[in-house]
C-alpha positions in Angstrom: -1.8 -14.8 30.3 -2.5 -11.2 29.4 0.3 -9.7 27.3 0.7 -6.1 26.4 2.0 -5.0 23.0 5.4 -3.5 23.2 4.9 -1.1 20.2 8.7 -0.5 20.3 9.9 2.5 18.4 13.1 2.0 16.3 16.1 4.1 17.6 18.1 5.9 14.8 21.3 4.3 14.0 24.4 6.2 15.3 27.2 7.2 13.0 30.0 4.7 14.1 33.7 5.4 14.2 35.6 2.5 12.6 38.5 1.0 14.3 42.1 1.5 12.9 42.3 -2.2 12.3 39.6 -1.8 9.7 42.1 0.4 7.5 45.5 -1.1 8.1 47.3 -3.1 6.9 44.7 -3.2 4.2 41.0 -2.3 4.0 38.9 -4.9 5.7 36.0 -6.5 3.7 32.5 -5.1 4.4 29.8 -7.8 4.9 26.2 -6.9 4.0 23.4 -9.4 4.5 20.9 -7.8 2.0 17.7 -9.4 3.2 14.2 -8.5 2.1 13.1 -8.1 5.9 16.3 -6.7 7.4 19.7 -5.5 6.4 22.7 -6.4 8.5 26.1 -5.0 8.0 29.4 -5.2 9.8 33.3 -5.7 9.3 35.0 -8.9 8.6 38.4 -8.4 10.3 40.3 -11.1 12.4 41.4 -8.4 14.7 39.8 -8.8 18.2 39.3 -5.1 18.4 36.7 -5.2 15.6 33.4 -6.8 16.8 32.7 -10.1 15.1 28.9 -9.2 14.8 26.8 -7.0 12.6 27.0 -3.5 13.8 23.9 -2.3 11.8 20.5 -4.0 11.8 17.6 -2.2 10.2 14.5 -2.9 8.2 15.0 -2.8 4.5 12.4 0.1 4.0 12.6 3.6 2.9 10.0 6.4 3.0 10.1 9.8 1.1 8.1 12.5 2.4 6.7 15.1 0.2 7.9 18.0 2.1 6.2 21.2 3.3 4.8 23.8 1.0 7.2 26.6 0.5 9.8 24.8 2.5 12.6 22.3 2.0 12.2 19.4 -0.5 11.2 15.8 -0.1 13.1 14.1 2.9 14.1 10.4 2.6 14.3 8.2 5.7 15.7 4.7 5.8 15.5 1.8 8.2 15.5 2.7 11.9 15.3 6.5 11.1 11.6 6.0 10.5 10.9 5.5 14.1 7.7 3.6 13.6 6.3 2.0 10.3 2.6 2.3 11.1 2.1 6.1 10.6 4.1 5.9 7.3 2.7 2.4 6.1 1.3 4.1 2.9 4.6 5.8 2.2 6.9 2.7 2.8 8.8 1.4 -0.3 11.1 -1.6 -0.4 13.7 -2.4 -3.2 12.6 -6.0 -3.1 10.1 -7.9 -5.4 9.9 -11.1 -3.2 13.5 -11.6 -2.2 15.1 -10.2 -5.4 16.1 -6.5 -5.4 14.6 -4.8 -8.5 14.4 -1.1 -7.3 18.1 0.0 -7.7 17.2 3.5 -6.5 15.9 2.3 -3.2 18.7 -0.1 -3.0 21.2 2.7 -3.4 19.5 4.6 -0.5 19.9 1.5 1.7 23.7 1.1 0.7 24.1 4.9 1.3 22.7 4.4 4.8 25.2 1.5 5.5 28.3 3.3 4.4 27.4 6.4 6.2 26.6 4.9 9.5 29.6 2.7 9.5 31.9 5.6 9.0 33.4 4.7 5.6 35.9 7.7 5.4 37.3 7.2 1.8 36.7 10.2 -0.4 34.7 9.7 -3.7 34.5 5.9 -3.4 34.2 2.9 -1.1 37.7 1.2 -1.0 36.6 -1.8 1.0 35.8 -5.2 -0.6 32.1 -6.0 -0.3 30.6 -9.3 0.5 26.9 -9.3 -0.4 24.2 -12.0 -0.1 21.7 -12.5 -3.0 18.7 -14.8 -3.6 19.0 -18.4 -4.7 19.2 -18.6 -8.6 19.2 -14.9 -8.6 18.2 -13.5 -12.1 21.2 -12.2 -14.1 19.6 -8.9 -14.6 19.4 -8.2 -10.9 23.0 -9.2 -10.3 24.1 -7.1 -13.4 22.2 -4.0 -11.9 23.8 -4.6 -8.6 27.3 -5.0 -9.9 26.9 -1.7 -11.9 25.7 0.0 -8.8 28.6 -1.1 -6.7 31.5 -0.7 -9.3 30.2 2.6 -11.1 28.5 4.3 -8.2 30.7 3.4 -5.4 33.9 2.4 -7.1 34.5 -0.7 -5.0 37.6 -2.7 -5.7 36.0 -6.2 -5.6 32.7 -7.9 -4.9 31.6 -11.4 -3.8 28.1 -12.7 -4.0 26.8 -15.6 -2.0 23.5 -17.2 -0.9 22.4 -16.3 2.6 21.1 -19.9 3.5 24.4 -21.5 2.3 26.5 -19.1 4.4 24.3 -20.2 7.3 24.7 -23.8 6.4 28.6 -23.7 6.4 28.7 -21.5 9.5 26.9 -24.2 11.5 29.1 -27.1 10.2 30.5 -29.1 13.1 33.0 -31.8 13.2 32.0 -34.9 11.5 29.2 -33.1 9.6 28.6 -34.2 6.1 29.2 -31.9 3.2 25.9 -32.8 1.9 22.4 -32.0 3.1 19.0 -30.6 2.5 18.7 -26.9 3.4 15.2 -25.5 4.2 15.4 -21.8 4.3 12.3 -19.8 5.2 12.4 -16.1 5.3 10.1 -12.9 5.1 8.9 -13.5 1.4 10.0 -17.1 0.3 10.8 -20.5 1.5 13.6 -22.4 -0.4 14.4 -26.2 -0.5 18.1 -26.4 -1.5 19.9 -29.8 -1.9 23.6 -29.6 -1.3 25.8 -32.5 -2.6 29.5 -32.7 -1.8 29.8 -29.1 -0.7 28.0 -27.6 -3.8 24.6 -26.3 -4.5 22.5 -28.4 -7.0 20.7 -25.5 -8.6 18.8 -27.6 -11.0 16.7 -29.1 -8.3 16.2 -26.1 -6.0 12.5 -25.2 -5.2 10.9 -22.1 -4.0 7.6 -21.6 -2.2 6.3 -18.0 -2.5 5.2 -17.9 1.2 7.1 -16.6 4.2 6.6 -14.5 7.3 5.0 -11.7 5.4 2.2 -13.6 4.1 1.6 -15.3 7.6 1.5 -11.7 9.2 -1.1 -10.6 6.6 -3.2 -13.8 7.2 -3.1 -13.3 11.0 -4.2 -9.6 10.6 -7.3 -10.7 8.4 -8.3 -13.2 10.8 -8.3 -10.9 13.9 -9.9 -8.0 12.0 -12.8 -10.3 11.1 -12.9 -11.6 14.7 -12.7 -8.2 16.3 -14.2 -5.6 13.7 -14.4 -3.0 16.5 -10.6 -2.8 16.7 -10.0 -2.8 12.9 -7.5 0.1 13.1 -5.6 -1.2 16.1 -4.7 -4.5 14.5 -1.6 -3.4 12.6 0.9 -5.5 10.8 3.6 -4.5 13.2 1.6 -6.0 16.1 0.9 -9.2 13.9 4.6 -9.7 13.5 5.0 -9.3 17.2 2.4 -12.1 17.8 4.0 -14.3 15.2 7.4 -13.9 16.9 6.4 -14.5 20.4 3.1 -16.2 20.7 2.7 -18.5 17.5 3.8 -22.1 17.3 3.8 -24.9 14.7 1.5 -28.0 15.5 2.9 -31.3 15.1 -0.5 -32.5 13.9 -2.8 -29.6 12.7 -6.0 -31.4 12.8 -5.4 -33.0 16.1 -4.4 -29.7 17.6 -7.5 -28.1 16.4 -9.5 -30.8 18.2 -7.7 -29.9 21.3 -8.6 -26.3 21.1 -12.3 -27.3 21.0 -12.2 -28.3 24.6 -13.0 -25.3 26.9 -10.6 -26.3 29.4 -7.7 -26.5 27.0 -8.7 -23.2 25.5 -8.7 -21.5 29.0 -5.3 -22.9 29.8 -3.6 -22.0 26.4 -5.3 -18.9 25.2 -3.2 -15.8 25.0 -4.8 -12.4 25.7 -3.3 -9.4 23.9 -4.0 -6.1 25.6 -4.7 -3.1 23.3 -4.0 0.4 24.5 -7.1 2.1 25.8 -8.1 5.2 27.9 -10.7 5.3 30.7 -11.7 8.7 29.5 -13.5 7.1 26.6 -16.2 5.5 28.8 -18.9 7.9 29.2 -20.9 6.0 31.8 -18.1 6.4 34.5 -19.0 10.2 34.9 -21.8 10.5 37.5 -24.9 12.7 36.5 -24.2 15.2 39.2 -20.8 15.9 37.7 -22.4 16.2 34.2 -24.8 18.7 35.6 -22.2 20.7 37.3 -20.1 20.9 34.0 -23.1 22.0 32.2 -23.8 24.7 34.8 -20.1 25.8 34.6 -20.4 26.1 30.9 -23.5 28.1 31.1 -22.1 30.5 33.5 -19.1 31.0 31.2 -21.4 31.7 28.2 -23.3 34.2 30.3 -20.3 36.1 31.5 -18.9 36.1 27.9 -22.3 37.5 26.5 -22.4 40.1 29.1 -18.9 41.1 28.4 -19.7 41.5 24.7 -22.7 43.6 25.6 -20.9 46.0 27.8 -18.3 46.4 25.2 -21.0 47.1 22.4 -22.8 49.5 24.8 -19.6 51.4 25.4 -18.9 51.8 21.7 -22.5 52.8 20.9 -22.5 55.2 23.8 -19.3 57.0 22.6 -20.7 57.4 18.9 -23.9 58.7 20.3 -22.2 61.3 22.3 -20.3 62.3 19.2 -23.4 62.6 17.2 -25.1 64.6 20.0 -22.1 67.0 20.0 -22.6 67.6 16.3 -26.3 68.2 16.8 -25.4 70.8 19.4 -23.3 72.6 17.0 -26.4 73.0 14.7 -28.5 74.2 17.6 -25.9 76.8 18.5 -25.7 78.1 15.0 -22.0 77.0 14.2 -22.7 76.1 10.6 -19.2 75.9 9.5 -18.1 73.4 12.1 -21.3 71.6 11.8 -20.8 70.9 8.0 -17.2 70.0 8.6 -18.2 67.4 11.2 -21.0 66.1 8.8 -18.2 65.5 6.2 -16.1 63.7 8.9 -19.1 61.4 9.7 -19.8 61.0 5.9 -23.2 62.3 6.2 -25.2 64.6 4.0 -27.8 66.4 5.9 -29.1 67.1 9.3 -32.2 64.7 8.8 -29.6 61.9 8.3 -27.9 62.9 11.5 -31.1 62.8 13.3 -31.9 59.4 12.0 -28.6 58.0 13.1 -29.1 59.5 16.6 -32.6 57.9 17.0 -31.4 54.5 15.9 -28.3 54.7 18.2 -30.4 55.8 21.2 -32.8 52.8 20.7 -29.8 50.4 20.3 -28.4 51.7 23.6 -31.5 51.4 25.5 -32.0 47.8 24.2 -28.5 46.9 25.2 -29.1 48.3 28.7 -32.3 46.4 29.1 -30.5 43.2 28.1 -27.7 43.7 30.6 -30.2 44.3 33.4 -32.2 41.2 32.4 -29.2 39.0 32.2 -28.0 40.1 35.7 -31.5 39.4 37.0 -31.5 35.9 35.7 -28.0 35.2 37.1 -29.3 36.4 40.5 -32.3 34.2 40.2 -30.2 31.1 39.3 -27.9 31.8 42.3 -30.7 32.4 44.8 -33.2 29.7 43.6 -31.2 26.5 44.1 -34.2 24.5 45.1 -35.3 21.9 42.6 -38.2 22.9 40.4 -41.6 21.3 41.2 -44.5 21.4 38.9 -47.4 23.4 40.0 -50.4 21.4 41.1 -53.7 22.5 39.8 -56.2 23.2 42.4 -59.5 21.4 42.5 -61.6 23.5 40.3 -65.2 23.6 39.3 -64.3 21.2 36.4 -63.9 18.3 38.7 -67.0 16.5 39.7 -68.1 15.5 43.0 -67.7 11.9 42.3 -63.9 12.5 41.4 -63.5 14.2 44.7 -65.0 11.3 46.6 -62.9 8.8 44.8 -59.8 10.7 45.8 -60.9 10.7 49.4 -61.5 7.0 49.3 -57.9 6.3 48.2 -56.3 8.8 50.6 -55.5 6.0 53.3 -53.8 3.8 50.6 -51.6 6.6 49.6 -50.7 7.4 53.1 -49.6 4.0 53.9 -47.4 3.6 50.7 -45.9 7.0 51.0 -42.9 6.1 53.3 -42.0 3.1 51.0 -41.9 5.5 48.0 -39.7 8.1 49.8 -37.1 5.4 50.5 -33.9 6.0 48.4 -33.4 3.3 45.9 -29.8 2.6 45.0 -29.3 2.7 41.3 -27.9 -0.6 39.7 -24.8 0.3 37.5 -23.9 -2.3 34.9 -20.5 -3.8 35.3 -18.3 -3.3 32.3 -14.6 -4.2 32.2 -13.1 -1.8 29.7 -9.7 -3.5 29.7 -11.2 -6.8 28.8 -13.1 -5.2 25.9 -9.7 -4.1 24.5 -8.2 -7.6 24.6 -7.6 -9.9 21.6 -8.1 -13.6 22.6 -5.5 -15.7 20.5 -6.7 -19.2 20.3 -6.4 -21.2 17.0 -4.8 -18.1 15.5 -1.6 -19.2 17.3 -1.3 -22.1 14.9 -3.3 -21.1 11.8 -0.9 -18.3 10.6 2.4 -20.3 10.7 0.5 -23.3 9.2 0.4 -21.6 5.7 3.9 -22.8 4.8 2.7 -26.3 5.2 -0.8 -25.7 3.8 -0.8 -22.8 1.4 -4.4 -23.7 0.5 -5.6 -22.1 3.8 -5.0 -18.5 2.1 -6.1 -19.8 -1.3 -2.6 -20.3 -2.7 -2.2 -23.0 -5.4 1.2 -24.2 -4.3 2.6 -27.2 -2.5 3.7 -27.0 1.1 7.1 -27.7 2.6 6.5 -31.4 3.2 5.3 -31.9 -0.5 8.1 -29.8 -2.0 10.7 -31.6 0.1 9.4 -35.0 -1.0 9.4 -33.8 -4.6 13.1 -32.7 -4.3 14.2 -36.0 -2.8 12.5 -38.1 -5.5 14.7 -36.5 -8.1 17.7 -38.3 -6.7 18.6 -41.9 -6.3 17.9 -43.8 -3.1 21.6 -43.6 -2.2 21.6 -39.8 -2.6 18.4 -39.5 -0.7 19.8 -41.3 2.3 22.7 -38.9 2.3 20.6 -35.7 2.0 18.2 -36.6 4.9 21.1 -37.2 7.2 21.6 -33.5 7.3 18.2 -31.5 7.0 19.2 -28.1 8.0 16.6 -25.3 9.1 17.6 -21.7 8.8 15.8 -18.3 8.3 13.8 -16.0 10.4 10.6 -17.9 9.7 12.0 -21.2 11.2 12.1 -19.9 14.7 8.5 -21.2 15.6 8.5 -23.7 18.4 7.6 -27.0 17.2 8.9 -26.6 13.5 11.8 -29.2 14.1 9.3 -31.8 15.4 7.0 -31.1 12.5 9.6 -31.6 10.0 10.8 -34.8 11.7 7.2 -36.1 11.6 6.8 -35.3 7.9 10.1 -37.0 7.2 9.0 -40.1 9.2 5.9 -40.4 7.0 7.8 -40.1 3.7 10.9 -42.0 4.4 11.1 -45.9 4.2 10.6 -48.0 7.3 13.4 -48.0 9.6 15.4 -45.5 7.8 17.3 -42.8 9.6 17.4 -39.1 9.3 18.6 -36.1 11.3 17.1 -32.5 11.5 19.3 -29.6 12.7 18.4 -26.1 13.4 20.8 -23.1 13.0 22.2 -21.7 16.3 20.9 -18.3 15.3 18.5 -18.6 12.2 18.5 -14.9 11.7 22.2 -13.9 12.0 23.9 -17.0 10.9 23.9 -15.9 7.3 25.9 -12.7 8.2 28.2 -14.8 10.5 28.9 -17.3 7.6 29.5 -14.6 5.3 32.0 -13.0 7.7 33.7 -16.5 8.2 34.1 -16.8 4.3 35.4 -13.2 4.0 38.0 -13.7 6.7 39.2 -17.0 5.2 39.3 -15.9 1.5 40.3 -12.2 2.2 43.8 -12.5 0.5 42.7 -15.0 -2.3 41.2 -14.5 -5.7 38.8 -17.4 -5.5 35.2 -16.0 -5.3 35.9 -12.3 -5.8 34.9 -10.3 -8.8 37.4 -7.5 -9.6 36.8 -4.4 -11.6 38.6 -6.0 -14.5 36.4 -8.9 -14.5 33.4 -6.5 -14.3 34.6 -4.6 -17.3 35.6 -7.7 -19.4 32.8 -10.1 -18.6 29.8 -7.9 -17.7 27.9 -7.2 -14.6 26.1 -10.6 -14.5 29.4 -12.5 -14.1 29.9 -14.5 -11.0 32.9 -16.3 -9.6 31.7 -19.3 -7.8 32.6 -20.5 -4.4 31.4 -22.8 -1.8 28.4 -20.8 -0.9 27.5 -19.1 -4.1 25.0 -19.6 -6.9 25.9 -21.5 -10.0 26.9 -19.2 -12.8 25.0 -19.7 -16.0 26.2 -17.2 -18.7 24.0 -15.7 -21.1 24.0 -17.7 -24.4 22.8 -15.7 -27.4 21.8 -17.4 -30.5 24.2 -16.9 -33.3 22.9 -15.4 -36.4 23.5 -17.4 -39.6 25.9 -15.6 -42.1 24.2 -14.3 -45.1 26.8 -15.9 -47.5 24.2 -16.4 -50.3 23.5 -12.7 -50.6 27.1 -11.6 -50.7 28.0 -13.0 -54.4 24.8 -11.5 -55.7 25.9 -8.0 -55.1 28.4 -6.3 -57.4 31.5 -4.7 -56.1 30.7 -1.0 -55.4 27.0 -1.5 -54.8 25.0 -1.7 -51.7 24.3 0.6 -48.8 26.8 3.5 -48.3 26.8 2.6 -44.6 27.8 -1.0 -45.2 30.6 0.2 -47.6 31.9 2.5 -45.0 
């Protein structure tokens, strides 16, 4: 049970060429599942030539580099173009606050990436209808900004908004399924409890828990960094997400499961060991002392050769300059004064005394350099010839030692002679056994259940919120007993954070505790908790492609504002903005005479 981290790099998304069926006989709707963790985009076209799956899947992240000095400006990378998030973790930006898009500049970058990579070829606009997912009870301001971006910036013909978990709920409807149910949607940032009665969302009784996969990954990272402080930098969020996706599970009874982990045998049978990358070169004890000594000697030889080469170069330059000065001195001795004074000017000297001083200094420097070269050559020869290990010189017995000391040494000579063979025997050095691979392993025991447990017990990370079970019970108690019985017959789990093994059994256990004796309930899990929201949005777009129900046209946007929403089976409930009416100032009007008042009011 030793698992290696994949540390997979994201491959950049290619630019896809759309099929002809996307353009004819009319532009096909473009379905975008705008999630806080991942964005998924594809076409909603009944033609079999168009794939019925999302063609783009990338993280909803963007990073803007500062650019090199004197070079091009800042470069922005989106989604899979980032390669790996860890080197750019401090530069990453997301348009989402929890699960609501609030940074429209970053949202525009994500949409640009989608339209470019899907090969939208229309000039100056996007002439495809857009189906976009949004958060439950999305604020009107967020929808207004999103509609403004789509209609004003991209000139789209029409838009439809829907809730991702409701799209997943309707995509998983089977025959004889009731139209009512209790949807539990747990994603990257939030967990929602959504009651659906007679096919429509009851928005007044929806509840949200501000916990999801992101908080679980951060909690797991803190646990392992406290447990392994020596590998603090290697315990990254990306690796924690990988552990959550592949090695964590939900305990049916958390306290009982912790008691099991106290048993050593259970721990050995269920612990998962995550192997961190390491290098054998980091272990200094693996290098033998002989190899170290050989490396030191090689470095010493190289330094000696380098110094000798430098001394020879310096000696050559000094000798050439000395020969030049001696030549000038010979001109003085021969009486050639004109050439002598000209040479002094070239040498930047004033008198013959200065010339003589330079000659003496250079002669002394040349002699010293020659002596150093001869000494270094002699040292190298001695090092090569004298390869025997050095032994300390033994001081002879001198007059300082007394006669008693000499006699005592003679007495112990037989003892030394007997022990001498034993001392000369080679003793094998005991090397400590150290497993470097095991040192770079993370042992996952109770951490496998602690991190995902926070959605049931938020107090584990200090959050003052109710868990899924308490929130589910609170929502059910707001209905009559008959409606409660209808809702619990179809408890539906969806979202990427519901893919833990054991979650379905845990929800069943919690329902069994809160429901009356001998009452029935059913818990279902989405066939693909991550992608069913996109599949459901595609199914809706294909079914309502030629209808007006659920679509917001440009005329609706201009007349009713960006926050306007046309409801459909998987949408939010539209609650228009109601501004308080100002009371007419009828009492002030008669008091003012005709022709008086502010000039602006008269105008």
